[in-house]
Amino acid sequence: EQPPSEFDELVMQALDELPPEFQEVLEHTPVVISNLGREHGAYGHYMGGTVARDTFPDRIVIYQDTLERDFGHDPDLLRAQVERTVRHEVAHHLGWDEPGVRGLGL
């Protein structure tokens, strides 16, 4: 098993900084890092039902390729965007739709 990459560390840090009620939800939701962001035209993706309609195995995907492509030139910007993407996808998992998530400033 390889040690976590710098990008993995950014994602783990973003997860650690979430409010406790968000972290509780994530105990049962894997966060996966993928390089298929270009294919999806996205920085992150929430897959599954919401907590209210729990019929799918949920997971949150963070796309390393698109995040590094767009923000990798600036470590602070990359860290901020990873954090924002993680929060955005967790908010979807908690049941907010896209306008609702934007309303939270995510």
PDB file of C-alpha atoms in Angstrom:
ATOM      1  CA  GLU A   1       0.000   0.000   0.000  1.00  0.00           C
ATOM      2  CA  GLN A   2       1.436   3.351  -0.968  1.00  0.00           C
ATOM      3  CA  PRO A   3       1.460   6.302   1.400  1.00  0.00           C
ATOM      4  CA  PRO A   4      -1.167   8.983   0.714  1.00  0.00           C
ATOM      5  CA  SER A   5      -0.249  11.442  -2.036  1.00  0.00           C
ATOM      6  CA  GLU A   6      -0.245  15.193  -1.468  1.00  0.00           C
ATOM      7  CA  PHE A   7      -3.652  15.309  -3.107  1.00  0.00           C
ATOM      8  CA  ASP A   8      -4.983  12.545  -0.810  1.00  0.00           C
ATOM      9  CA  GLU A   9      -3.735  14.599   2.144  1.00  0.00           C
ATOM     10  CA  LEU A  10      -5.656  17.662   0.915  1.00  0.00           C
ATOM     11  CA  VAL A  11      -8.863  15.627   0.707  1.00  0.00           C
ATOM     12  CA  MET A  12      -8.316  14.078   4.151  1.00  0.00           C
ATOM     13  CA  GLN A  13      -7.643  17.513   5.616  1.00  0.00           C
ATOM     14  CA  ALA A  14     -10.865  18.858   4.054  1.00  0.00           C
ATOM     15  CA  LEU A  15     -12.804  15.934   5.552  1.00  0.00           C
ATOM     16  CA  ASP A  16     -11.239  16.475   8.980  1.00  0.00           C
ATOM     17  CA  GLU A  17     -12.321  20.124   8.925  1.00  0.00           C
ATOM     18  CA  LEU A  18     -15.991  19.379   8.266  1.00  0.00           C
ATOM     19  CA  PRO A  19     -18.479  20.118  11.051  1.00  0.00           C
ATOM     20  CA  PRO A  20     -19.102  17.070  13.298  1.00  0.00           C
ATOM     21  CA  GLU A  21     -22.610  16.425  11.947  1.00  0.00           C
ATOM     22  CA  PHE A  22     -21.161  16.145   8.422  1.00  0.00           C
ATOM     23  CA  GLN A  23     -18.467  13.761   9.639  1.00  0.00           C
ATOM     24  CA  GLU A  24     -21.068  11.459  11.210  1.00  0.00           C
ATOM     25  CA  VAL A  25     -22.748  10.993   7.852  1.00  0.00           C
ATOM     26  CA  LEU A  26     -19.428  10.193   6.209  1.00  0.00           C
ATOM     27  CA  GLU A  27     -18.734   7.269   8.522  1.00  0.00           C
ATOM     28  CA  HIS A  28     -20.785   5.182   6.078  1.00  0.00           C
ATOM     29  CA  THR A  29     -19.922   6.980   2.849  1.00  0.00           C
ATOM     30  CA  PRO A  30     -16.636   6.304   1.116  1.00  0.00           C
ATOM     31  CA  VAL A  31     -14.820   9.257  -0.411  1.00  0.00           C
ATOM     32  CA  VAL A  32     -13.050   8.139  -3.569  1.00  0.00           C
ATOM     33  CA  ILE A  33     -10.390  10.020  -5.531  1.00  0.00           C
ATOM     34  CA  SER A  34     -10.655   9.594  -9.280  1.00  0.00           C
ATOM     35  CA  ASN A  35      -9.052  10.909 -12.461  1.00  0.00           C
ATOM     36  CA  LEU A  36     -12.227  10.832 -14.545  1.00  0.00           C
ATOM     37  CA  GLY A  37     -13.134  14.461 -13.870  1.00  0.00           C
ATOM     38  CA  ARG A  38     -12.574  15.478 -17.497  1.00  0.00           C
ATOM     39  CA  GLU A  39     -15.050  12.847 -18.627  1.00  0.00           C
ATOM     40  CA  HIS A  40     -17.665  14.175 -16.224  1.00  0.00           C
ATOM     41  CA  GLY A  41     -16.759  17.860 -16.588  1.00  0.00           C
ATOM     42  CA  ALA A  42     -16.681  18.133 -12.811  1.00  0.00           C
ATOM     43  CA  TYR A  43     -14.515  18.585  -9.719  1.00  0.00           C
ATOM     44  CA  GLY A  44     -16.583  16.215  -7.639  1.00  0.00           C
ATOM     45  CA  HIS A  45     -19.590  13.988  -7.775  1.00  0.00           C
ATOM     46  CA  TYR A  46     -21.996  12.605  -5.245  1.00  0.00           C
ATOM     47  CA  MET A  47     -23.415   9.217  -6.168  1.00  0.00           C
ATOM     48  CA  GLY A  48     -26.303   7.565  -4.400  1.00  0.00           C
ATOM     49  CA  GLY A  49     -29.591   8.473  -2.836  1.00  0.00           C
ATOM     50  CA  THR A  50     -29.849  11.158  -0.216  1.00  0.00           C
ATOM     51  CA  VAL A  51     -29.794  10.182   3.431  1.00  0.00           C
ATOM     52  CA  ALA A  52     -33.601  10.378   3.351  1.00  0.00           C
ATOM     53  CA  ARG A  53     -33.975   7.865   0.497  1.00  0.00           C
ATOM     54  CA  ASP A  54     -31.255   5.421   1.255  1.00  0.00           C
ATOM     55  CA  THR A  55     -31.473   2.883  -1.557  1.00  0.00           C
ATOM     56  CA  PHE A  56     -28.025   3.088  -3.174  1.00  0.00           C
ATOM     57  CA  PRO A  57     -24.562   2.506  -1.849  1.00  0.00           C
ATOM     58  CA  ASP A  58     -23.454   6.114  -1.530  1.00  0.00           C
ATOM     59  CA  ARG A  59     -20.072   7.489  -2.363  1.00  0.00           C
ATOM     60  CA  ILE A  60     -18.449  10.821  -2.924  1.00  0.00           C
ATOM     61  CA  VAL A  61     -15.940  11.143  -5.739  1.00  0.00           C
ATOM     62  CA  ILE A  62     -13.320  13.902  -5.831  1.00  0.00           C
ATOM     63  CA  TYR A  63     -11.705  14.353  -9.237  1.00  0.00           C
ATOM     64  CA  GLN A  64      -7.975  14.894  -8.920  1.00  0.00           C
ATOM     65  CA  ASP A  65      -7.359  15.468 -12.638  1.00  0.00           C
ATOM     66  CA  THR A  66      -9.672  18.477 -13.099  1.00  0.00           C
ATOM     67  CA  LEU A  67      -8.851  20.017  -9.717  1.00  0.00           C
ATOM     68  CA  GLU A  68      -5.108  19.827 -10.369  1.00  0.00           C
ATOM     69  CA  ARG A  69      -5.542  20.983 -13.960  1.00  0.00           C
ATOM     70  CA  ASP A  70      -7.445  24.135 -12.936  1.00  0.00           C
ATOM     71  CA  PHE A  71      -5.919  24.930  -9.528  1.00  0.00           C
ATOM     72  CA  GLY A  72      -2.660  22.959  -9.311  1.00  0.00           C
ATOM     73  CA  HIS A  73      -0.553  26.018 -10.180  1.00  0.00           C
ATOM     74  CA  ASP A  74      -1.333  27.484  -6.748  1.00  0.00           C
ATOM     75  CA  PRO A  75      -1.207  25.217  -3.656  1.00  0.00           C
ATOM     76  CA  ASP A  76      -3.434  27.541  -1.587  1.00  0.00           C
ATOM     77  CA  LEU A  77      -6.033  27.752  -4.320  1.00  0.00           C
ATOM     78  CA  LEU A  78      -5.962  23.987  -4.798  1.00  0.00           C
ATOM     79  CA  ARG A  79      -6.410  23.386  -1.070  1.00  0.00           C
ATOM     80  CA  ALA A  80      -9.343  25.837  -0.954  1.00  0.00           C
ATOM     81  CA  GLN A  81     -11.039  24.289  -3.976  1.00  0.00           C
ATOM     82  CA  VAL A  82     -10.598  20.710  -2.695  1.00  0.00           C
ATOM     83  CA  GLU A  83     -12.188  21.803   0.592  1.00  0.00           C
ATOM     84  CA  ARG A  84     -15.024  23.503  -1.235  1.00  0.00           C
ATOM     85  CA  THR A  85     -15.620  20.486  -3.487  1.00  0.00           C
ATOM     86  CA  VAL A  86     -15.673  18.081  -0.528  1.00  0.00           C
ATOM     87  CA  ARG A  87     -18.193  20.298   1.308  1.00  0.00           C
ATOM     88  CA  HIS A  88     -20.293  20.692  -1.831  1.00  0.00           C
ATOM     89  CA  GLU A  89     -20.589  16.928  -2.373  1.00  0.00           C
ATOM     90  CA  VAL A  90     -21.257  16.238   1.325  1.00  0.00           C
ATOM     91  CA  ALA A  91     -24.077  18.805   1.223  1.00  0.00           C
ATOM     92  CA  HIS A  92     -25.605  16.938  -1.741  1.00  0.00           C
ATOM     93  CA  HIS A  93     -25.361  13.743   0.299  1.00  0.00           C
ATOM     94  CA  LEU A  94     -27.259  15.442   3.108  1.00  0.00           C
ATOM     95  CA  GLY A  95     -30.085  16.131   0.687  1.00  0.00           C
ATOM     96  CA  TRP A  96     -29.531  19.630  -0.656  1.00  0.00           C
ATOM     97  CA  ASP A  97     -30.087  20.106  -4.370  1.00  0.00           C
ATOM     98  CA  GLU A  98     -27.788  22.252  -6.507  1.00  0.00           C
ATOM     99  CA  PRO A  99     -29.511  25.624  -5.785  1.00  0.00           C
ATOM    100  CA  GLY A 100     -29.654  24.720  -2.082  1.00  0.00           C
ATOM    101  CA  VAL A 101     -25.966  23.883  -2.030  1.00  0.00           C
ATOM    102  CA  ARG A 102     -25.138  27.174  -3.767  1.00  0.00           C
ATOM    103  CA  GLY A 103     -27.250  28.955  -1.144  1.00  0.00           C
ATOM    104  CA  LEU A 104     -24.951  27.512   1.507  1.00  0.00           C
ATOM    105  CA  GLY A 105     -22.044  29.196  -0.270  1.00  0.00           C
ATOM    106  CA  LEU A 106     -20.702  25.897  -1.519  1.00  0.00           C
TER     107      LEU A 106
END
